[in-house]
Amino acid sequence: MPRARRRKGVPASAPGMRAALYVRLSRETEETTSPERQRAACEALCEARGWTVVMVEDDIDVSGFSRGLERPGLQRILSRLPELDVVVFFKIDRLARSTVDFAEIMRITEAQGVALASATEPLDLTSSMGRAMAKVIAVFAELESDTIGMRVSSAHEHLRREGRYTGGRVPYGYRVVPNPDGAGKVLEVDPEEAETVRGIVERVLAKDSLMTVAADLSKAGVPSPGHTSRQTTGKRSDSKKWYTTTLRSLLTNPQLLGQVIEDGKPILRTDGLPLVNRTPILDTDTWQALQAELERRSNPGDRRREGTSLLRGIVHCALCGFRMYTYVAGGRLRYRCIGRLKKRQGGERIDCYGVSIAGESMENHVEARFLESFGRLPVVRVVEQAGEDFRPQIRQAQEALSDLEKDRYDRGLFKGDDGADRYAAQYAKLEDRIASLKEKQRTAKPGGVVEVPTGRTFGQHWKAADTAGKRDLLLHAGAFVEVSPATKSGPAFDAARLAVRFGTDVRIGRADAEGKDVEAVIRQAEAAELAGGANS
């Protein structure tokens, strides 16, 4: 039955009221007020005032600041307000950590005629003055919460700068060990996981698809980072399932360079460069080559799809020059030109009638030509050495300068009496560094390229690759296939209709025909020739 509303002017201390006790604790430690102590204080208040406790709810290991009102125990109390007269809590900061949340709770309870009572604070929340005082206390509770958060964050950053492990997920390739130089723990390279990372990187740079690499790792039962790979103790999950998303997240993590990450961003030194205080798993040249390869694969124009045809984007019609696409006729795969259809849609006419050819036979023929030309050749990856290229450092310093401005004006950091001085000093250091780096870049010596053998041949890569990986190898070799019209009828495959070419000139021609960056293709070819000349 719904209760009778408490009459206006009746104080919250009136006997016979039905009370709900609320207990909250973010993390139970020896320094905090235990749930038992909070509940005992609330029960003592109810007994002293003659209130009847009808429900007790708690939120343990729940932050009042980050969760707001979305706390299970608090929500259960708010859902039963028609059955209550008063909500009792240990202190205001147990009920809410922000002024906004406290004001919202007061609004909700007042609308239901329910009072709020603190077991340790002498407040009468049924009067205007009492509610005003409660809001003042809530302001200080929020300030205390912010101060604690800033102090903890500052302490964690200091420990990370010192090379200490402060908990949380451990980057794949590292493990937690006791600090050999003092208290606490540090991260060191895990030999087995680091070897796994280097093996993955080698395969990716050798043009193996992420899907193939992930499938091979899962099949071999290699432990993976998993979705939640590390707990606060540094232990890894038992997952041995790899996904392409897992690989991409792993391979783009700058912690492989030994960098220290805070809130998803590298911690920077005063000169604007990332802080490195642990042994890197990858060197800078390998990292840059890896990121370039991943970026190339993520380019919408070069993105591969599962189930793509082997010669998609490679085979063209000799009559009109348009690409040929796959279709199925009589249960068999075929390639055909749709240039005539495209032109007709644009209101133009074209002499091409739609050349077509048997797909499987053509793919087998192109595969044989590729393996004949490249199968025994070793696969090498061209690594561009930065030399005296200071542009990455300039970019990092400029990003650090932008982040510094956001830290002050958007995030409200650099508070306090000396905040402006600290901000100005760090800003000046970054500006000086940018100016110095730009001067060095102006007189920098150009870098070079070297070829690094992978230890595998094109034929070995072809055998291990899926369709998308094989297509990537063909594109890398500059494959270009033209199909001429059939000169005789019949189902027999006529290899004479095909013109199969490989090489840099073909890549340049394709890039020009498709409106891509021809200069980029030429620069890549020149880099490869320079590397070949240096090693000859």
XYZ file of C-alpha atoms in Angstrom:
536
model
C 0.000 0.000 0.000
C 1.265 3.487 -0.728
C 2.286 5.327 2.397
C 0.842 8.589 3.582
C 3.100 11.492 2.694
C 5.051 13.122 5.497
C 3.356 16.413 6.293
C 5.209 19.569 5.354
C 7.096 20.910 8.355
C 7.467 17.521 10.066
C 11.209 17.160 10.826
C 13.212 14.198 9.599
C 13.919 13.297 13.209
C 10.306 12.333 13.853
C 9.976 8.753 15.200
C 8.341 5.881 13.339
C 9.843 6.724 9.960
C 10.893 3.989 7.527
C 14.555 4.161 6.660
C 16.823 2.780 3.919
C 20.517 2.483 4.731
C 23.033 3.176 1.960
C 26.685 2.074 2.154
C 29.331 2.781 -0.524
C 33.048 2.076 -0.759
C 35.307 2.583 -3.807
C 38.047 0.247 -2.610
C 38.344 -1.423 0.747
C 41.701 -0.826 2.414
C 42.913 -0.407 5.954
C 42.639 3.389 5.648
C 39.038 3.506 4.455
C 35.855 3.412 6.449
C 34.740 -0.212 6.268
C 31.210 -1.127 5.157
C 30.578 -2.626 8.576
C 31.486 0.630 10.322
C 29.319 2.659 7.937
C 26.346 0.374 8.498
C 26.783 0.364 12.282
C 26.788 4.173 12.373
C 23.644 4.359 10.234
C 21.854 1.759 12.388
C 22.826 3.667 15.551
C 21.279 6.849 14.142
C 18.059 5.009 13.253
C 17.860 3.417 16.719
C 18.455 6.770 18.447
C 15.648 8.455 16.453
C 13.217 5.583 16.530
C 13.321 4.852 12.822
C 12.611 1.412 11.364
C 15.199 0.028 8.959
C 13.279 -1.536 6.045
C 16.146 -2.035 3.562
C 19.937 -1.948 3.381
C 21.792 -1.508 0.093
C 25.515 -1.211 -0.613
C 27.828 -0.471 -3.543
C 31.242 -1.998 -2.818
C 34.164 -1.325 -5.171
C 32.012 1.272 -6.939
C 33.279 4.799 -7.565
C 30.814 7.529 -6.729
C 32.687 9.941 -8.976
C 32.994 7.941 -12.204
C 29.686 6.061 -11.952
C 27.523 9.052 -10.961
C 24.022 7.835 -10.115
C 24.462 4.632 -12.115
C 25.160 2.490 -9.041
C 23.141 -0.718 -8.506
C 22.545 -0.253 -4.775
C 21.585 3.410 -5.087
C 19.256 2.674 -8.002
C 17.447 0.007 -5.958
C 16.794 2.568 -3.210
C 15.613 5.233 -5.661
C 13.229 2.727 -7.260
C 11.522 2.125 -3.870
C 11.196 5.709 -2.651
C 7.364 5.460 -2.330
C 7.959 2.884 0.436
C 10.426 5.060 2.396
C 10.530 8.127 4.621
C 14.270 8.691 4.907
C 17.566 7.568 3.309
C 20.453 7.270 5.771
C 24.135 7.341 4.781
C 27.442 7.573 6.664
C 28.666 10.846 5.109
C 27.641 12.993 2.161
C 30.694 11.856 0.190
C 29.423 8.255 0.505
C 26.165 9.268 -1.173
C 27.653 11.444 -3.936
C 31.087 12.646 -5.006
C 29.929 15.597 -7.085
C 27.696 18.560 -6.338
C 25.612 17.873 -9.440
C 24.911 14.265 -8.398
C 24.049 15.289 -4.832
C 21.667 18.007 -6.052
C 19.976 15.486 -8.368
C 19.512 12.988 -5.522
C 18.020 15.766 -3.373
C 15.635 16.707 -6.194
C 14.471 13.105 -6.691
C 13.952 12.390 -2.990
C 12.220 15.734 -2.311
C 9.758 15.008 -5.132
C 8.821 11.781 -3.307
C 8.710 13.428 0.140
C 11.740 11.408 1.324
C 14.321 12.959 3.652
C 18.103 12.479 3.603
C 20.096 11.935 6.781
C 23.844 11.750 7.454
C 24.936 9.534 10.341
C 28.048 11.598 11.127
C 27.205 15.138 9.988
C 24.803 17.372 11.980
C 22.583 18.413 9.101
C 18.835 18.895 8.906
C 18.088 18.378 5.240
C 14.405 19.194 5.668
C 15.129 22.935 5.919
C 16.389 25.345 3.278
C 19.449 26.243 5.350
C 20.232 22.569 5.958
C 20.048 21.756 2.256
C 22.276 24.722 1.439
C 24.862 23.548 3.992
C 24.690 20.042 2.573
C 25.462 21.371 -0.910
C 28.467 23.272 0.467
C 29.745 20.049 2.047
C 29.173 18.262 -1.285
C 31.300 20.896 -3.030
C 34.194 20.169 -0.677
C 33.648 16.417 -1.123
C 33.951 16.884 -4.895
C 37.071 19.008 -4.434
C 38.599 16.305 -2.221
C 37.824 13.659 -4.853
C 39.482 15.765 -7.579
C 42.521 16.355 -5.397
C 42.887 12.652 -4.643
C 42.586 11.810 -8.334
C 45.222 14.357 -9.346
C 47.552 13.179 -6.572
C 47.212 9.528 -7.593
C 47.648 10.362 -11.286
C 50.741 12.444 -10.545
C 52.233 9.678 -8.412
C 51.615 7.084 -11.132
C 53.218 9.262 -13.809
C 56.262 9.830 -11.581
C 56.649 6.074 -11.048
C 56.288 5.396 -14.768
C 58.951 7.986 -15.554
C 61.203 6.123 -13.134
C 60.544 2.894 -15.033
C 58.267 1.377 -12.389
C 55.205 -0.776 -13.104
C 52.079 0.759 -11.545
C 49.518 -1.926 -12.355
C 47.030 -2.414 -15.148
C 47.480 -4.237 -18.432
C 50.991 -5.311 -19.285
C 51.928 -4.745 -22.959
C 52.373 -7.961 -24.932
C 56.055 -8.796 -25.171
C 56.831 -7.757 -21.595
C 56.456 -9.290 -18.127
C 56.406 -7.995 -14.547
C 59.478 -8.652 -12.376
C 60.759 -7.283 -9.042
C 62.640 -4.014 -9.386
C 66.383 -4.922 -9.240
C 67.243 -1.360 -8.192
C 64.820 -0.906 -5.325
C 61.201 -1.166 -4.282
C 58.268 -2.029 -6.500
C 58.146 -3.820 -9.819
C 59.299 -3.120 -13.368
C 58.675 -4.481 -16.861
C 61.255 -6.488 -18.750
C 61.163 -8.124 -22.183
C 59.505 -11.550 -22.188
C 61.766 -13.586 -24.550
C 59.030 -15.901 -25.851
C 56.457 -13.180 -26.462
C 59.068 -10.844 -27.973
C 60.068 -13.589 -30.393
C 56.403 -14.023 -31.326
C 56.110 -10.293 -31.991
C 59.230 -10.230 -34.187
C 57.987 -13.268 -36.117
C 54.649 -11.560 -36.761
C 56.363 -8.367 -37.900
C 58.631 -10.304 -40.278
C 55.663 -12.026 -41.883
C 53.682 -8.798 -42.241
C 56.625 -7.034 -43.864
C 56.957 -10.042 -46.175
C 53.381 -9.334 -47.357
C 51.593 -12.133 -45.481
C 48.000 -11.121 -44.739
C 46.935 -10.477 -41.148
C 44.201 -13.073 -41.570
C 46.733 -15.755 -42.512
C 49.091 -14.831 -39.673
C 46.250 -14.872 -37.137
C 45.013 -18.254 -38.360
C 48.519 -19.772 -38.178
C 49.087 -18.463 -34.642
C 45.728 -19.788 -33.454
C 46.386 -23.165 -35.074
C 49.814 -23.378 -33.421
C 48.298 -22.579 -30.004
C 50.468 -19.510 -29.422
C 49.206 -17.541 -26.367
C 47.603 -14.293 -27.492
C 47.111 -10.942 -25.773
C 43.381 -11.682 -25.655
C 40.657 -9.056 -25.331
C 41.557 -8.404 -21.679
C 45.008 -9.886 -21.831
C 46.457 -8.675 -18.569
C 45.061 -8.195 -15.109
C 46.389 -5.744 -12.518
C 48.707 -8.484 -11.284
C 50.379 -8.664 -14.690
C 49.034 -12.134 -15.471
C 47.861 -12.936 -18.978
C 44.642 -14.680 -19.905
C 44.666 -18.258 -21.208
C 43.443 -17.158 -24.653
C 45.153 -18.741 -27.654
C 42.825 -17.252 -30.233
C 44.210 -14.587 -32.557
C 42.197 -12.145 -34.673
C 43.195 -9.524 -37.228
C 42.036 -6.826 -34.804
C 44.299 -8.348 -32.128
C 47.269 -8.208 -34.489
C 46.605 -4.649 -35.640
C 46.235 -3.429 -32.049
C 49.483 -5.183 -31.091
C 51.476 -3.948 -34.088
C 50.429 -0.307 -33.702
C 51.250 -0.132 -29.983
C 54.234 2.254 -29.514
C 55.148 0.368 -26.342
C 56.985 -2.029 -28.677
C 59.516 0.814 -28.956
C 59.929 0.895 -25.188
C 57.743 3.985 -24.836
C 55.693 4.562 -21.672
C 51.951 5.088 -22.197
C 49.671 7.116 -19.913
C 45.933 7.420 -20.723
C 46.525 6.100 -24.232
C 49.296 8.583 -25.078
C 53.086 8.376 -24.731
C 54.565 10.219 -21.756
C 56.770 12.963 -23.176
C 60.094 14.299 -22.001
C 60.554 18.027 -21.555
C 61.948 18.209 -25.099
C 58.678 16.830 -26.487
C 59.950 13.346 -27.418
C 58.397 10.134 -26.052
C 59.934 8.791 -22.878
C 61.716 5.435 -23.388
C 62.784 3.709 -20.172
C 62.563 0.019 -21.013
C 64.228 -2.229 -23.578
C 62.455 -1.897 -26.966
C 61.291 -5.000 -28.828
C 61.512 -3.368 -32.283
C 64.073 -0.917 -33.607
C 62.942 2.394 -35.110
C 63.579 1.419 -38.759
C 61.545 -1.783 -38.441
C 58.760 0.105 -36.643
C 58.533 2.741 -39.387
C 58.487 0.096 -42.117
C 55.773 -1.801 -40.233
C 53.562 1.280 -39.826
C 53.994 2.149 -43.506
C 52.918 -1.374 -44.499
C 49.879 -1.314 -42.192
C 48.905 2.120 -43.486
C 49.171 0.876 -47.052
C 46.841 -1.995 -46.256
C 44.321 0.280 -44.595
C 44.179 2.540 -47.668
C 40.617 2.243 -49.069
C 42.028 1.924 -52.591
C 44.189 -1.048 -51.643
C 41.942 -2.687 -49.045
C 41.553 -6.415 -49.628
C 38.480 -8.412 -48.802
C 38.107 -11.989 -47.720
C 37.144 -14.104 -50.734
C 38.466 -11.577 -53.290
C 39.397 -13.016 -56.670
C 43.082 -13.619 -57.354
C 43.362 -11.296 -60.364
C 40.988 -8.528 -59.262
C 42.548 -5.223 -60.303
C 45.244 -7.053 -62.280
C 43.444 -8.357 -65.367
C 42.266 -5.841 -67.990
C 40.494 -5.906 -71.319
C 42.844 -5.463 -74.311
C 40.112 -3.704 -76.339
C 39.026 -0.919 -73.991
C 41.543 -1.111 -71.124
C 38.864 -1.508 -68.414
C 39.308 -3.893 -65.507
C 37.668 -7.282 -65.775
C 35.467 -8.652 -63.010
C 34.383 -12.138 -61.977
C 31.054 -13.839 -62.440
C 29.843 -17.440 -62.350
C 28.390 -19.183 -65.401
C 27.408 -22.835 -65.366
C 29.036 -23.231 -61.968
C 32.413 -22.030 -63.256
C 34.293 -18.811 -62.479
C 34.866 -16.439 -65.398
C 36.283 -12.921 -65.849
C 34.584 -10.421 -68.138
C 34.928 -6.779 -69.169
C 32.095 -4.436 -68.211
C 33.571 -1.369 -69.924
C 30.721 -1.264 -72.424
C 28.152 -1.206 -69.607
C 30.000 1.577 -67.755
C 30.250 3.712 -70.864
C 26.585 3.179 -71.712
C 25.580 4.284 -68.229
C 27.499 7.507 -68.864
C 25.785 8.051 -72.206
C 28.828 7.032 -74.292
C 29.338 4.305 -76.858
C 32.278 1.889 -77.005
C 33.325 -0.789 -79.520
C 34.144 -3.368 -76.790
C 31.523 -6.120 -76.725
C 32.440 -7.507 -73.281
C 35.431 -9.846 -73.521
C 35.267 -12.864 -71.183
C 37.573 -15.774 -70.309
C 37.645 -18.867 -68.084
C 38.775 -17.786 -64.611
C 40.450 -20.876 -63.166
C 42.522 -21.587 -66.270
C 43.684 -17.980 -66.532
C 44.591 -17.834 -62.832
C 46.593 -21.069 -63.134
C 48.430 -19.667 -66.161
C 49.318 -16.393 -64.369
C 50.414 -18.334 -61.272
C 52.734 -20.498 -63.375
C 54.244 -17.417 -65.056
C 54.753 -15.703 -61.669
C 56.439 -18.713 -60.061
C 58.561 -19.236 -63.173
C 59.832 -15.644 -62.957
C 59.981 -15.091 -59.200
C 59.432 -18.396 -57.400
C 63.107 -19.083 -56.609
C 64.033 -15.490 -55.836
C 64.506 -14.546 -52.168
C 62.025 -12.117 -50.676
C 63.646 -9.001 -49.261
C 62.102 -5.989 -47.654
C 63.427 -2.544 -48.414
C 64.029 -0.605 -45.185
C 64.412 3.117 -45.527
C 66.987 4.467 -43.103
C 66.041 7.862 -41.786
C 69.571 9.175 -41.853
C 69.386 12.750 -40.608
C 65.666 13.130 -41.167
C 64.397 15.163 -38.200
C 60.817 15.485 -39.477
C 59.368 12.794 -37.146
C 60.936 14.556 -34.165
C 59.576 17.904 -35.353
C 56.117 16.393 -35.699
C 56.285 14.850 -32.217
C 57.407 18.138 -30.680
C 54.628 20.048 -32.473
C 52.041 17.515 -31.256
C 53.444 17.862 -27.727
C 53.048 21.647 -27.993
C 49.425 21.233 -29.082
C 48.764 18.758 -26.240
C 50.361 21.182 -23.782
C 47.916 23.902 -24.810
C 44.996 21.487 -24.447
C 46.253 20.417 -21.014
C 46.096 24.012 -19.825
C 43.058 25.451 -21.557
C 40.818 22.426 -22.211
C 41.714 20.043 -19.389
C 42.400 22.697 -16.772
C 45.840 21.453 -15.743
C 48.740 23.653 -14.564
C 46.718 24.946 -11.636
C 48.186 26.434 -8.491
C 50.399 29.397 -7.735
C 53.267 28.146 -9.886
C 51.091 26.688 -12.667
C 51.593 29.582 -15.088
C 55.373 29.523 -14.581
C 55.584 25.760 -15.133
C 53.463 26.052 -18.273
C 55.563 28.916 -19.679
C 58.840 27.089 -18.980
C 57.718 23.884 -20.698
C 56.221 25.834 -23.625
C 59.482 27.710 -24.135
C 61.507 24.479 -24.115
C 59.282 22.943 -26.783
C 59.447 26.054 -28.972
C 63.250 26.116 -28.707
C 63.426 22.427 -29.589
C 61.187 22.856 -32.648
C 63.326 25.751 -33.886
C 66.506 23.723 -33.336
C 65.121 20.661 -35.139
C 63.952 22.720 -38.094
C 67.443 24.189 -38.452
C 68.938 20.683 -38.359
C 66.423 19.482 -40.952
C 67.410 22.332 -43.260
C 70.980 20.988 -43.449
C 70.152 17.287 -42.924
C 71.895 14.638 -44.964
C 69.527 12.435 -47.001
C 68.882 8.934 -45.765
C 69.385 5.703 -47.661
C 67.738 2.327 -48.087
C 68.905 -1.227 -47.428
C 67.499 -4.599 -48.362
C 66.875 -6.970 -45.470
C 66.466 -10.666 -46.452
C 63.495 -12.504 -44.968
C 64.975 -15.988 -45.449
C 62.082 -17.126 -47.654
C 61.492 -17.281 -51.398
C 58.528 -15.951 -53.328
C 57.510 -19.530 -53.993
C 57.433 -20.336 -50.269
C 55.356 -17.243 -49.566
C 52.989 -18.122 -52.396
C 52.455 -21.639 -51.077
C 51.642 -20.399 -47.559
C 49.463 -17.439 -48.585
C 45.680 -17.305 -48.981
C 44.029 -15.775 -52.061
C 44.357 -12.226 -50.753
C 48.023 -12.803 -49.887
C 48.773 -14.244 -53.328
C 47.077 -11.290 -54.981
C 49.222 -8.998 -52.863
C 52.359 -10.776 -54.081
C 51.236 -10.315 -57.685
C 50.601 -6.626 -57.127
C 53.966 -6.266 -55.414
C 55.627 -7.828 -58.452
C 53.845 -5.358 -60.754
C 51.654 -7.987 -62.408
C 49.478 -6.794 -65.300
C 47.367 -9.082 -67.505
C 45.584 -8.118 -70.718
C 42.955 -10.360 -72.320
C 42.335 -10.195 -76.073
C 39.125 -11.334 -77.772
C 38.834 -15.003 -78.659
C 39.850 -15.863 -82.248
C 38.112 -19.243 -82.288
C 35.068 -20.703 -80.622
C 35.045 -23.600 -78.213
C 35.558 -24.268 -74.503
C 39.329 -24.817 -74.727
C 41.483 -22.277 -72.899
C 43.739 -20.300 -75.278
C 46.797 -18.902 -73.463
C 47.665 -16.893 -76.573
C 44.877 -14.480 -75.652
C 46.844 -13.396 -72.565
C 49.640 -10.843 -72.288
C 51.189 -11.282 -68.809
C 53.765 -8.722 -67.728
C 55.610 -7.919 -64.502
C 57.860 -5.075 -63.366
C 58.142 -1.431 -62.366
C 57.025 -0.061 -65.744
C 53.818 -2.024 -65.402
C 53.189 -0.624 -61.909
C 53.759 2.899 -63.154
C 51.389 2.359 -66.089
C 48.682 0.932 -63.860
C 48.992 3.806 -61.370
C 48.692 6.326 -64.207
C 45.661 4.572 -65.709
C 43.884 4.422 -62.350
C 44.648 8.008 -61.387
C 46.945 7.101 -58.489
C 50.172 8.747 -57.308
C 52.636 7.902 -60.091
C 55.456 9.810 -58.382
C 55.122 7.579 -55.303
C 55.517 4.454 -57.464
C 58.596 5.951 -59.124
C 60.149 6.862 -55.769
C 59.629 3.297 -54.518
C 61.262 1.904 -57.661
C 64.227 4.270 -57.315
C 64.658 3.297 -53.665
C 64.705 -0.389 -54.608
C 67.276 0.243 -57.367
C 69.499 2.215 -54.988
C 69.327 -0.597 -52.454
C 70.198 -3.147 -55.112
C 73.185 -1.086 -56.264
C 74.454 -0.668 -52.717
C 74.378 -4.427 -52.119
C 75.882 -5.459 -55.448
